Amino acid sequence: MNVLQSLTELYNHLSLDSTYRNVCKGILENLDEAANGTVYDIAELTNSSRTTVWRMVQKLGYKNFTDFHHELRRAVKHYTYYNRLLPSEQSQDAASVKEFMLRQVMQTYELIKDQIDAKELEQIAEDLHLADKVVFYTPYKNSAILSLQQNLAMEGQETGYYCLLPDMLEDSITLTEQSIVIVNMIEHVETMDMELVFNNIKKKRAKIYGVSTRYEKYLDKELFYSDKDKIVTGVLMFDLYFLMLSEIYRMKYIG
């Protein structure tokens, strides 16, 4: 995930009275000033100390303030390229946005029909049932995965859901050979390097199921192919895949 996604995820994750949440809030509400300021400026901007800002940066997974600030400055300066679902030439008005989205929906239908095998989904549900722990590493919270997590919990399965790099790193060292990690990685170059997380998983000999071009070599099972240039199709595929998997798991093991 990029720095803006990380800030937003941490902000949503922390309690209302958290000092670090207030720092995230201050930065997100004053992005231009934060991007162009020093660590002292950000501390003043967020009514916090330099140490608090530094600890918040660590919680996001950055090694130092300089790395964080470089990413923040780049994200703010080039925001028109961040969080974009459509090519600029295809989002000139509301009608073109609607038409593009409808085409992506139809493409998603065809991809699911061609790529997703019901028997394979059933086998993956069984794999999850037999695992000692099922965890999810994705760049943002997803309602389809939350639905599957709920079904896993109802059946007494140990499960976790992590969106921030430090949390993934911490969890990855607790895995075993019977664990399954389900990943969905954003492929853009401005995202954080996840190599250490994947190396930790492999050291523990846990299985990795998921979707990723950038980290394809680590996958034990690729759930489906997602074209990184078709962001909407990829999002819809992921949501529908896990809604189907959740329902199959519930049907087989809960009733």
PDB file of C-alpha atoms in Angstrom:
ATOM      1  CA  MET A   1       0.000   0.000   0.000  1.00  0.00           C
ATOM      2  CA  ASN A   2       1.115   3.583  -0.494  1.00  0.00           C
ATOM      3  CA  VAL A   3       1.703   6.101   2.267  1.00  0.00           C
ATOM      4  CA  LEU A   4      -1.770   7.663   2.031  1.00  0.00           C
ATOM      5  CA  GLN A   5      -3.444   4.266   2.307  1.00  0.00           C
ATOM      6  CA  SER A   6      -1.219   3.420   5.269  1.00  0.00           C
ATOM      7  CA  LEU A   7      -2.095   6.671   7.048  1.00  0.00           C
ATOM      8  CA  THR A   8      -5.807   6.115   6.429  1.00  0.00           C
ATOM      9  CA  GLU A   9      -5.673   2.477   7.570  1.00  0.00           C
ATOM     10  CA  LEU A  10      -3.814   3.374  10.781  1.00  0.00           C
ATOM     11  CA  TYR A  11      -6.243   6.233  11.444  1.00  0.00           C
ATOM     12  CA  ASN A  12      -9.218   3.880  11.064  1.00  0.00           C
ATOM     13  CA  HIS A  13      -7.538   1.157  13.125  1.00  0.00           C
ATOM     14  CA  LEU A  14      -6.710   3.148  16.266  1.00  0.00           C
ATOM     15  CA  SER A  15      -9.021   4.123  19.127  1.00  0.00           C
ATOM     16  CA  LEU A  16     -10.559   7.591  19.252  1.00  0.00           C
ATOM     17  CA  ASP A  17      -8.319   8.690  22.133  1.00  0.00           C
ATOM     18  CA  SER A  18      -5.068   7.432  20.571  1.00  0.00           C
ATOM     19  CA  THR A  19      -2.294  10.014  20.259  1.00  0.00           C
ATOM     20  CA  TYR A  20      -1.120   8.380  17.024  1.00  0.00           C
ATOM     21  CA  ARG A  21      -4.631   8.585  15.571  1.00  0.00           C
ATOM     22  CA  ASN A  22      -4.569  12.325  16.192  1.00  0.00           C
ATOM     23  CA  VAL A  23      -1.222  12.575  14.388  1.00  0.00           C
ATOM     24  CA  CYS A  24      -2.646  10.685  11.380  1.00  0.00           C
ATOM     25  CA  LYS A  25      -5.719  12.911  11.454  1.00  0.00           C
ATOM     26  CA  GLY A  26      -3.620  16.080  11.521  1.00  0.00           C
ATOM     27  CA  ILE A  27      -1.503  14.946   8.587  1.00  0.00           C
ATOM     28  CA  LEU A  28      -4.470  13.768   6.494  1.00  0.00           C
ATOM     29  CA  GLU A  29      -6.311  17.030   7.073  1.00  0.00           C
ATOM     30  CA  ASN A  30      -3.242  19.140   6.251  1.00  0.00           C
ATOM     31  CA  LEU A  31      -1.448  17.159   3.570  1.00  0.00           C
ATOM     32  CA  ASP A  32       0.195  20.073   1.770  1.00  0.00           C
ATOM     33  CA  GLU A  33       1.640  21.516   4.975  1.00  0.00           C
ATOM     34  CA  ALA A  34       2.802  18.094   6.203  1.00  0.00           C
ATOM     35  CA  ALA A  35       4.379  17.221   2.859  1.00  0.00           C
ATOM     36  CA  ASN A  36       6.346  20.453   2.794  1.00  0.00           C
ATOM     37  CA  GLY A  37       7.229  20.598   6.484  1.00  0.00           C
ATOM     38  CA  THR A  38       9.873  19.115   8.755  1.00  0.00           C
ATOM     39  CA  VAL A  39       9.279  16.626  11.562  1.00  0.00           C
ATOM     40  CA  TYR A  40       9.067  19.625  13.919  1.00  0.00           C
ATOM     41  CA  ASP A  41       6.476  21.270  11.669  1.00  0.00           C
ATOM     42  CA  ILE A  42       4.384  18.094  11.638  1.00  0.00           C
ATOM     43  CA  ALA A  43       4.658  17.805  15.431  1.00  0.00           C
ATOM     44  CA  GLU A  44       3.383  21.370  15.777  1.00  0.00           C
ATOM     45  CA  LEU A  45       0.714  20.828  13.125  1.00  0.00           C
ATOM     46  CA  THR A  46      -0.617  17.763  14.958  1.00  0.00           C
ATOM     47  CA  ASN A  47      -0.187  19.118  18.516  1.00  0.00           C
ATOM     48  CA  SER A  48       2.239  16.336  19.342  1.00  0.00           C
ATOM     49  CA  SER A  49       5.945  15.802  19.937  1.00  0.00           C
ATOM     50  CA  ARG A  50       8.687  14.889  17.492  1.00  0.00           C
ATOM     51  CA  THR A  51       9.019  11.542  19.292  1.00  0.00           C
ATOM     52  CA  THR A  52       5.312  10.814  18.821  1.00  0.00           C
ATOM     53  CA  VAL A  53       5.553  11.576  15.103  1.00  0.00           C
ATOM     54  CA  TRP A  54       8.575   9.272  14.812  1.00  0.00           C
ATOM     55  CA  ARG A  55       6.761   6.439  16.622  1.00  0.00           C
ATOM     56  CA  MET A  56       3.746   6.873  14.357  1.00  0.00           C
ATOM     57  CA  VAL A  57       6.071   6.596  11.347  1.00  0.00           C
ATOM     58  CA  GLN A  58       7.392   3.324  12.794  1.00  0.00           C
ATOM     59  CA  LYS A  59       3.847   2.014  13.198  1.00  0.00           C
ATOM     60  CA  LEU A  60       3.383   2.582   9.468  1.00  0.00           C
ATOM     61  CA  GLY A  61       6.430   0.428   8.745  1.00  0.00           C
ATOM     62  CA  TYR A  62       8.969   3.061   7.702  1.00  0.00           C
ATOM     63  CA  LYS A  63      12.569   2.759   8.862  1.00  0.00           C
ATOM     64  CA  ASN A  64      12.977   6.496   9.367  1.00  0.00           C
ATOM     65  CA  PHE A  65      11.163   9.809   9.034  1.00  0.00           C
ATOM     66  CA  THR A  66      13.050  10.682   5.843  1.00  0.00           C
ATOM     67  CA  ASP A  67      11.633   7.662   3.972  1.00  0.00           C
ATOM     68  CA  PHE A  68       8.120   8.419   5.191  1.00  0.00           C
ATOM     69  CA  HIS A  69       8.355  12.096   4.329  1.00  0.00           C
ATOM     70  CA  HIS A  70       9.751  11.389   0.863  1.00  0.00           C
ATOM     71  CA  GLU A  71       6.772   9.110   0.120  1.00  0.00           C
ATOM     72  CA  LEU A  72       4.305  11.626   1.561  1.00  0.00           C
ATOM     73  CA  ARG A  73       5.733  14.481  -0.508  1.00  0.00           C
ATOM     74  CA  ARG A  74       5.630  12.377  -3.681  1.00  0.00           C
ATOM     75  CA  ALA A  75       2.071  11.200  -3.012  1.00  0.00           C
ATOM     76  CA  VAL A  76       0.774  14.715  -2.439  1.00  0.00           C
ATOM     77  CA  LYS A  77       2.632  16.179  -5.421  1.00  0.00           C
ATOM     78  CA  HIS A  78       1.430  13.457  -7.775  1.00  0.00           C
ATOM     79  CA  TYR A  79      -1.943  12.724  -6.194  1.00  0.00           C
ATOM     80  CA  THR A  80      -3.656  12.736  -9.575  1.00  0.00           C
ATOM     81  CA  TYR A  81      -1.945   9.359 -10.166  1.00  0.00           C
ATOM     82  CA  TYR A  82      -2.913   7.936  -6.762  1.00  0.00           C
ATOM     83  CA  ASN A  83      -6.236   6.284  -5.976  1.00  0.00           C
ATOM     84  CA  ARG A  84      -7.172   6.459  -9.652  1.00  0.00           C
ATOM     85  CA  LEU A  85      -9.480   3.746 -10.947  1.00  0.00           C
ATOM     86  CA  LEU A  86      -9.926   5.024 -14.486  1.00  0.00           C
ATOM     87  CA  PRO A  87      -7.509   6.377 -17.092  1.00  0.00           C
ATOM     88  CA  SER A  88      -7.912  10.160 -17.272  1.00  0.00           C
ATOM     89  CA  GLU A  89      -9.108  10.010 -20.880  1.00  0.00           C
ATOM     90  CA  GLN A  90     -11.984   7.740 -19.836  1.00  0.00           C
ATOM     91  CA  SER A  91     -13.242   9.842 -16.939  1.00  0.00           C
ATOM     92  CA  GLN A  92     -14.169  13.107 -18.559  1.00  0.00           C
ATOM     93  CA  ASP A  93     -17.756  13.161 -17.274  1.00  0.00           C
ATOM     94  CA  ALA A  94     -20.199  11.125 -15.151  1.00  0.00           C
ATOM     95  CA  ALA A  95     -21.560   9.241 -18.177  1.00  0.00           C
ATOM     96  CA  SER A  96     -18.101   8.042 -19.235  1.00  0.00           C
ATOM     97  CA  VAL A  97     -17.353   6.880 -15.697  1.00  0.00           C
ATOM     98  CA  LYS A  98     -20.590   4.904 -15.603  1.00  0.00           C
ATOM     99  CA  GLU A  99     -19.931   3.346 -19.003  1.00  0.00           C
ATOM    100  CA  PHE A 100     -16.394   2.347 -18.057  1.00  0.00           C
ATOM    101  CA  MET A 101     -17.574   0.735 -14.831  1.00  0.00           C
ATOM    102  CA  LEU A 102     -20.265  -1.224 -16.643  1.00  0.00           C
ATOM    103  CA  ARG A 103     -17.686  -2.605 -19.074  1.00  0.00           C
ATOM    104  CA  GLN A 104     -15.519  -3.641 -16.139  1.00  0.00           C
ATOM    105  CA  VAL A 105     -18.474  -5.439 -14.558  1.00  0.00           C
ATOM    106  CA  MET A 106     -19.110  -7.389 -17.770  1.00  0.00           C
ATOM    107  CA  GLN A 107     -15.407  -8.249 -18.073  1.00  0.00           C
ATOM    108  CA  THR A 108     -15.470  -9.462 -14.466  1.00  0.00           C
ATOM    109  CA  TYR A 109     -18.412 -11.741 -15.261  1.00  0.00           C
ATOM    110  CA  GLU A 110     -16.527 -13.294 -18.180  1.00  0.00           C
ATOM    111  CA  LEU A 111     -13.352 -13.740 -16.132  1.00  0.00           C
ATOM    112  CA  ILE A 112     -15.187 -15.448 -13.282  1.00  0.00           C
ATOM    113  CA  LYS A 113     -16.965 -17.733 -15.711  1.00  0.00           C
ATOM    114  CA  ASP A 114     -13.678 -18.675 -17.419  1.00  0.00           C
ATOM    115  CA  GLN A 115     -11.233 -18.730 -14.490  1.00  0.00           C
ATOM    116  CA  ILE A 116     -13.095 -19.790 -11.352  1.00  0.00           C
ATOM    117  CA  ASP A 117     -13.789 -23.495 -10.891  1.00  0.00           C
ATOM    118  CA  ALA A 118     -16.418 -24.462  -8.307  1.00  0.00           C
ATOM    119  CA  LYS A 119     -14.596 -27.677  -7.361  1.00  0.00           C
ATOM    120  CA  GLU A 120     -11.394 -25.755  -6.752  1.00  0.00           C
ATOM    121  CA  LEU A 121     -13.260 -23.296  -4.537  1.00  0.00           C
ATOM    122  CA  GLU A 122     -14.601 -26.244  -2.563  1.00  0.00           C
ATOM    123  CA  GLN A 123     -11.078 -27.640  -2.181  1.00  0.00           C
ATOM    124  CA  ILE A 124      -9.762 -24.300  -0.929  1.00  0.00           C
ATOM    125  CA  ALA A 125     -12.601 -24.183   1.603  1.00  0.00           C
ATOM    126  CA  GLU A 126     -11.439 -27.597   2.820  1.00  0.00           C
ATOM    127  CA  ASP A 127      -7.825 -26.377   2.993  1.00  0.00           C
ATOM    128  CA  LEU A 128      -8.939 -23.491   5.216  1.00  0.00           C
ATOM    129  CA  HIS A 129     -10.956 -25.892   7.374  1.00  0.00           C
ATOM    130  CA  LEU A 130      -7.886 -28.076   7.962  1.00  0.00           C
ATOM    131  CA  ALA A 131      -5.433 -25.229   8.615  1.00  0.00           C
ATOM    132  CA  ASP A 132      -4.385 -24.400  12.180  1.00  0.00           C
ATOM    133  CA  LYS A 133      -4.558 -20.688  11.401  1.00  0.00           C
ATOM    134  CA  VAL A 134      -5.884 -18.620   8.480  1.00  0.00           C
ATOM    135  CA  VAL A 135      -4.689 -15.040   8.135  1.00  0.00           C
ATOM    136  CA  PHE A 136      -5.257 -12.342   5.548  1.00  0.00           C
ATOM    137  CA  TYR A 137      -2.673  -9.768   4.428  1.00  0.00           C
ATOM    138  CA  THR A 138      -4.256  -7.093   2.237  1.00  0.00           C
ATOM    139  CA  PRO A 139      -3.762  -3.337   1.801  1.00  0.00           C
ATOM    140  CA  TYR A 140      -7.241  -2.465   3.109  1.00  0.00           C
ATOM    141  CA  LYS A 141     -10.162  -4.038   4.936  1.00  0.00           C
ATOM    142  CA  ASN A 142     -12.614  -5.901   2.704  1.00  0.00           C
ATOM    143  CA  SER A 143     -16.194  -6.885   3.599  1.00  0.00           C
ATOM    144  CA  ALA A 144     -15.991 -10.166   1.657  1.00  0.00           C
ATOM    145  CA  ILE A 145     -12.996 -11.269   3.712  1.00  0.00           C
ATOM    146  CA  LEU A 146     -14.717 -10.148   6.917  1.00  0.00           C
ATOM    147  CA  SER A 147     -17.623 -12.410   5.943  1.00  0.00           C
ATOM    148  CA  LEU A 148     -15.247 -15.357   5.497  1.00  0.00           C
ATOM    149  CA  GLN A 149     -13.485 -14.518   8.758  1.00  0.00           C
ATOM    150  CA  GLN A 150     -16.806 -14.599  10.574  1.00  0.00           C
ATOM    151  CA  ASN A 151     -17.514 -18.075   9.210  1.00  0.00           C
ATOM    152  CA  LEU A 152     -14.039 -19.247  10.211  1.00  0.00           C
ATOM    153  CA  ALA A 153     -14.585 -17.914  13.722  1.00  0.00           C
ATOM    154  CA  MET A 154     -17.991 -19.612  13.997  1.00  0.00           C
ATOM    155  CA  GLU A 155     -16.231 -22.891  13.316  1.00  0.00           C
ATOM    156  CA  GLY A 156     -13.570 -22.211  15.954  1.00  0.00           C
ATOM    157  CA  GLN A 157     -10.802 -21.415  13.482  1.00  0.00           C
ATOM    158  CA  GLU A 158      -7.952 -19.107  14.533  1.00  0.00           C
ATOM    159  CA  THR A 159      -7.835 -16.183  12.114  1.00  0.00           C
ATOM    160  CA  GLY A 160      -6.384 -12.689  11.708  1.00  0.00           C
ATOM    161  CA  TYR A 161      -6.567  -9.763   9.306  1.00  0.00           C
ATOM    162  CA  TYR A 162      -3.636  -7.365   8.847  1.00  0.00           C
ATOM    163  CA  CYS A 163      -3.252  -4.334   6.600  1.00  0.00           C
ATOM    164  CA  LEU A 164      -0.153  -2.587   7.944  1.00  0.00           C
ATOM    165  CA  LEU A 165       3.362  -3.837   7.240  1.00  0.00           C
ATOM    166  CA  PRO A 166       4.549  -3.982  10.892  1.00  0.00           C
ATOM    167  CA  ASP A 167       1.480  -6.048  11.832  1.00  0.00           C
ATOM    168  CA  MET A 168       2.105  -8.447   8.949  1.00  0.00           C
ATOM    169  CA  LEU A 169       5.748  -8.796   9.980  1.00  0.00           C
ATOM    170  CA  GLU A 170       4.785  -9.512  13.589  1.00  0.00           C
ATOM    171  CA  ASP A 171       2.129 -12.046  12.643  1.00  0.00           C
ATOM    172  CA  SER A 172       4.260 -13.795  10.021  1.00  0.00           C
ATOM    173  CA  ILE A 173       6.694 -15.096  12.648  1.00  0.00           C
ATOM    174  CA  THR A 174       3.845 -16.866  14.507  1.00  0.00           C
ATOM    175  CA  LEU A 175       2.856 -19.079  11.563  1.00  0.00           C
ATOM    176  CA  THR A 176       3.360 -22.841  11.275  1.00  0.00           C
ATOM    177  CA  GLU A 177       3.487 -25.411   8.467  1.00  0.00           C
ATOM    178  CA  GLN A 178      -0.272 -25.845   8.869  1.00  0.00           C
ATOM    179  CA  SER A 179      -1.050 -22.127   8.471  1.00  0.00           C
ATOM    180  CA  ILE A 180      -2.497 -20.481   5.367  1.00  0.00           C
ATOM    181  CA  VAL A 181      -1.877 -16.851   4.451  1.00  0.00           C
ATOM    182  CA  ILE A 182      -4.203 -15.252   1.904  1.00  0.00           C
ATOM    183  CA  VAL A 183      -2.718 -12.195   0.208  1.00  0.00           C
ATOM    184  CA  ASN A 184      -3.834  -9.518  -2.202  1.00  0.00           C
ATOM    185  CA  MET A 185      -0.980  -7.201  -3.074  1.00  0.00           C
ATOM    186  CA  ILE A 186      -1.209  -3.856  -4.858  1.00  0.00           C
ATOM    187  CA  GLU A 187       1.353  -3.960  -7.644  1.00  0.00           C
ATOM    188  CA  HIS A 188       2.321  -0.314  -8.166  1.00  0.00           C
ATOM    189  CA  VAL A 189       5.958   0.693  -7.695  1.00  0.00           C
ATOM    190  CA  GLU A 190       5.161   3.249  -4.979  1.00  0.00           C
ATOM    191  CA  THR A 191       3.911   0.545  -2.619  1.00  0.00           C
ATOM    192  CA  MET A 192       6.009  -0.790   0.255  1.00  0.00           C
ATOM    193  CA  ASP A 193       8.388  -3.676  -0.295  1.00  0.00           C
ATOM    194  CA  MET A 194       6.800  -6.875   1.077  1.00  0.00           C
ATOM    195  CA  GLU A 195       9.770  -9.194   0.505  1.00  0.00           C
ATOM    196  CA  LEU A 196      10.568  -9.544   4.206  1.00  0.00           C
ATOM    197  CA  VAL A 197       6.984 -10.565   4.992  1.00  0.00           C
ATOM    198  CA  PHE A 198       6.995 -13.238   2.293  1.00  0.00           C
ATOM    199  CA  ASN A 199      10.406 -14.494   3.382  1.00  0.00           C
ATOM    200  CA  ASN A 200       9.125 -14.855   6.952  1.00  0.00           C
ATOM    201  CA  ILE A 201       6.135 -16.860   5.725  1.00  0.00           C
ATOM    202  CA  LYS A 202       8.365 -19.159   3.693  1.00  0.00           C
ATOM    203  CA  LYS A 203      10.710 -19.704   6.656  1.00  0.00           C
ATOM    204  CA  LYS A 204       7.712 -20.931   8.633  1.00  0.00           C
ATOM    205  CA  ARG A 205       6.683 -23.122   5.671  1.00  0.00           C
ATOM    206  CA  ALA A 206       3.150 -21.746   5.753  1.00  0.00           C
ATOM    207  CA  LYS A 207       1.122 -21.835   2.523  1.00  0.00           C
ATOM    208  CA  ILE A 208       0.442 -18.645   0.578  1.00  0.00           C
ATOM    209  CA  TYR A 209      -2.744 -18.362  -1.468  1.00  0.00           C
ATOM    210  CA  GLY A 210      -3.541 -15.171  -3.265  1.00  0.00           C
ATOM    211  CA  VAL A 211      -3.303 -12.706  -6.097  1.00  0.00           C
ATOM    212  CA  SER A 212      -0.069 -10.935  -6.997  1.00  0.00           C
ATOM    213  CA  THR A 213       2.042 -10.408 -10.084  1.00  0.00           C
ATOM    214  CA  ARG A 214       4.870  -8.700  -8.242  1.00  0.00           C
ATOM    215  CA  TYR A 215       5.200 -11.521  -5.676  1.00  0.00           C
ATOM    216  CA  GLU A 216       3.950 -14.389  -7.805  1.00  0.00           C
ATOM    217  CA  LYS A 217       7.062 -16.488  -7.102  1.00  0.00           C
ATOM    218  CA  TYR A 218       6.000 -16.829  -3.453  1.00  0.00           C
ATOM    219  CA  LEU A 219       2.465 -18.058  -4.130  1.00  0.00           C
ATOM    220  CA  ASP A 220       1.673 -21.711  -3.468  1.00  0.00           C
ATOM    221  CA  LYS A 221      -1.681 -21.199  -5.142  1.00  0.00           C
ATOM    222  CA  GLU A 222      -2.742 -18.352  -7.425  1.00  0.00           C
ATOM    223  CA  LEU A 223      -6.463 -17.914  -6.863  1.00  0.00           C
ATOM    224  CA  PHE A 224      -7.071 -16.135 -10.156  1.00  0.00           C
ATOM    225  CA  TYR A 225      -5.260 -13.917 -12.632  1.00  0.00           C
ATOM    226  CA  SER A 226      -5.752 -10.180 -12.228  1.00  0.00           C
ATOM    227  CA  ASP A 227      -4.584  -7.648 -14.813  1.00  0.00           C
ATOM    228  CA  LYS A 228      -2.906  -4.855 -12.823  1.00  0.00           C
ATOM    229  CA  ASP A 229      -4.053  -2.326 -15.441  1.00  0.00           C
ATOM    230  CA  LYS A 230      -7.721  -3.223 -14.846  1.00  0.00           C
ATOM    231  CA  ILE A 231      -8.073  -2.113 -11.260  1.00  0.00           C
ATOM    232  CA  VAL A 232     -11.875  -2.196 -11.067  1.00  0.00           C
ATOM    233  CA  THR A 233     -12.030  -5.710 -12.536  1.00  0.00           C
ATOM    234  CA  GLY A 234      -9.423  -6.869 -10.020  1.00  0.00           C
ATOM    235  CA  VAL A 235     -11.374  -5.397  -7.097  1.00  0.00           C
ATOM    236  CA  LEU A 236     -14.644  -6.956  -8.276  1.00  0.00           C
ATOM    237  CA  MET A 237     -12.973 -10.323  -8.901  1.00  0.00           C
ATOM    238  CA  PHE A 238     -11.477 -10.339  -5.416  1.00  0.00           C
ATOM    239  CA  ASP A 239     -14.750  -9.382  -3.713  1.00  0.00           C
ATOM    240  CA  LEU A 240     -16.840 -11.920  -5.608  1.00  0.00           C
ATOM    241  CA  TYR A 241     -14.241 -14.675  -5.198  1.00  0.00           C
ATOM    242  CA  PHE A 242     -14.258 -14.364  -1.424  1.00  0.00           C
ATOM    243  CA  LEU A 243     -18.017 -13.967  -1.200  1.00  0.00           C
ATOM    244  CA  MET A 244     -18.292 -17.294  -3.057  1.00  0.00           C
ATOM    245  CA  LEU A 245     -15.619 -18.905  -0.881  1.00  0.00           C
ATOM    246  CA  SER A 246     -17.283 -17.631   2.284  1.00  0.00           C
ATOM    247  CA  GLU A 247     -20.653 -19.032   1.276  1.00  0.00           C
ATOM    248  CA  ILE A 248     -19.169 -22.411   0.296  1.00  0.00           C
ATOM    249  CA  TYR A 249     -17.311 -22.603   3.617  1.00  0.00           C
ATOM    250  CA  ARG A 250     -20.489 -21.782   5.549  1.00  0.00           C
ATOM    251  CA  MET A 251     -22.488 -24.352   3.537  1.00  0.00           C
ATOM    252  CA  LYS A 252     -19.929 -27.148   4.101  1.00  0.00           C
ATOM    253  CA  TYR A 253     -18.917 -26.613   7.702  1.00  0.00           C
ATOM    254  CA  ILE A 254     -21.587 -24.567   9.471  1.00  0.00           C
ATOM    255  CA  GLY A 255     -24.850 -25.409   7.712  1.00  0.00           C
TER     256      GLY A 255
END
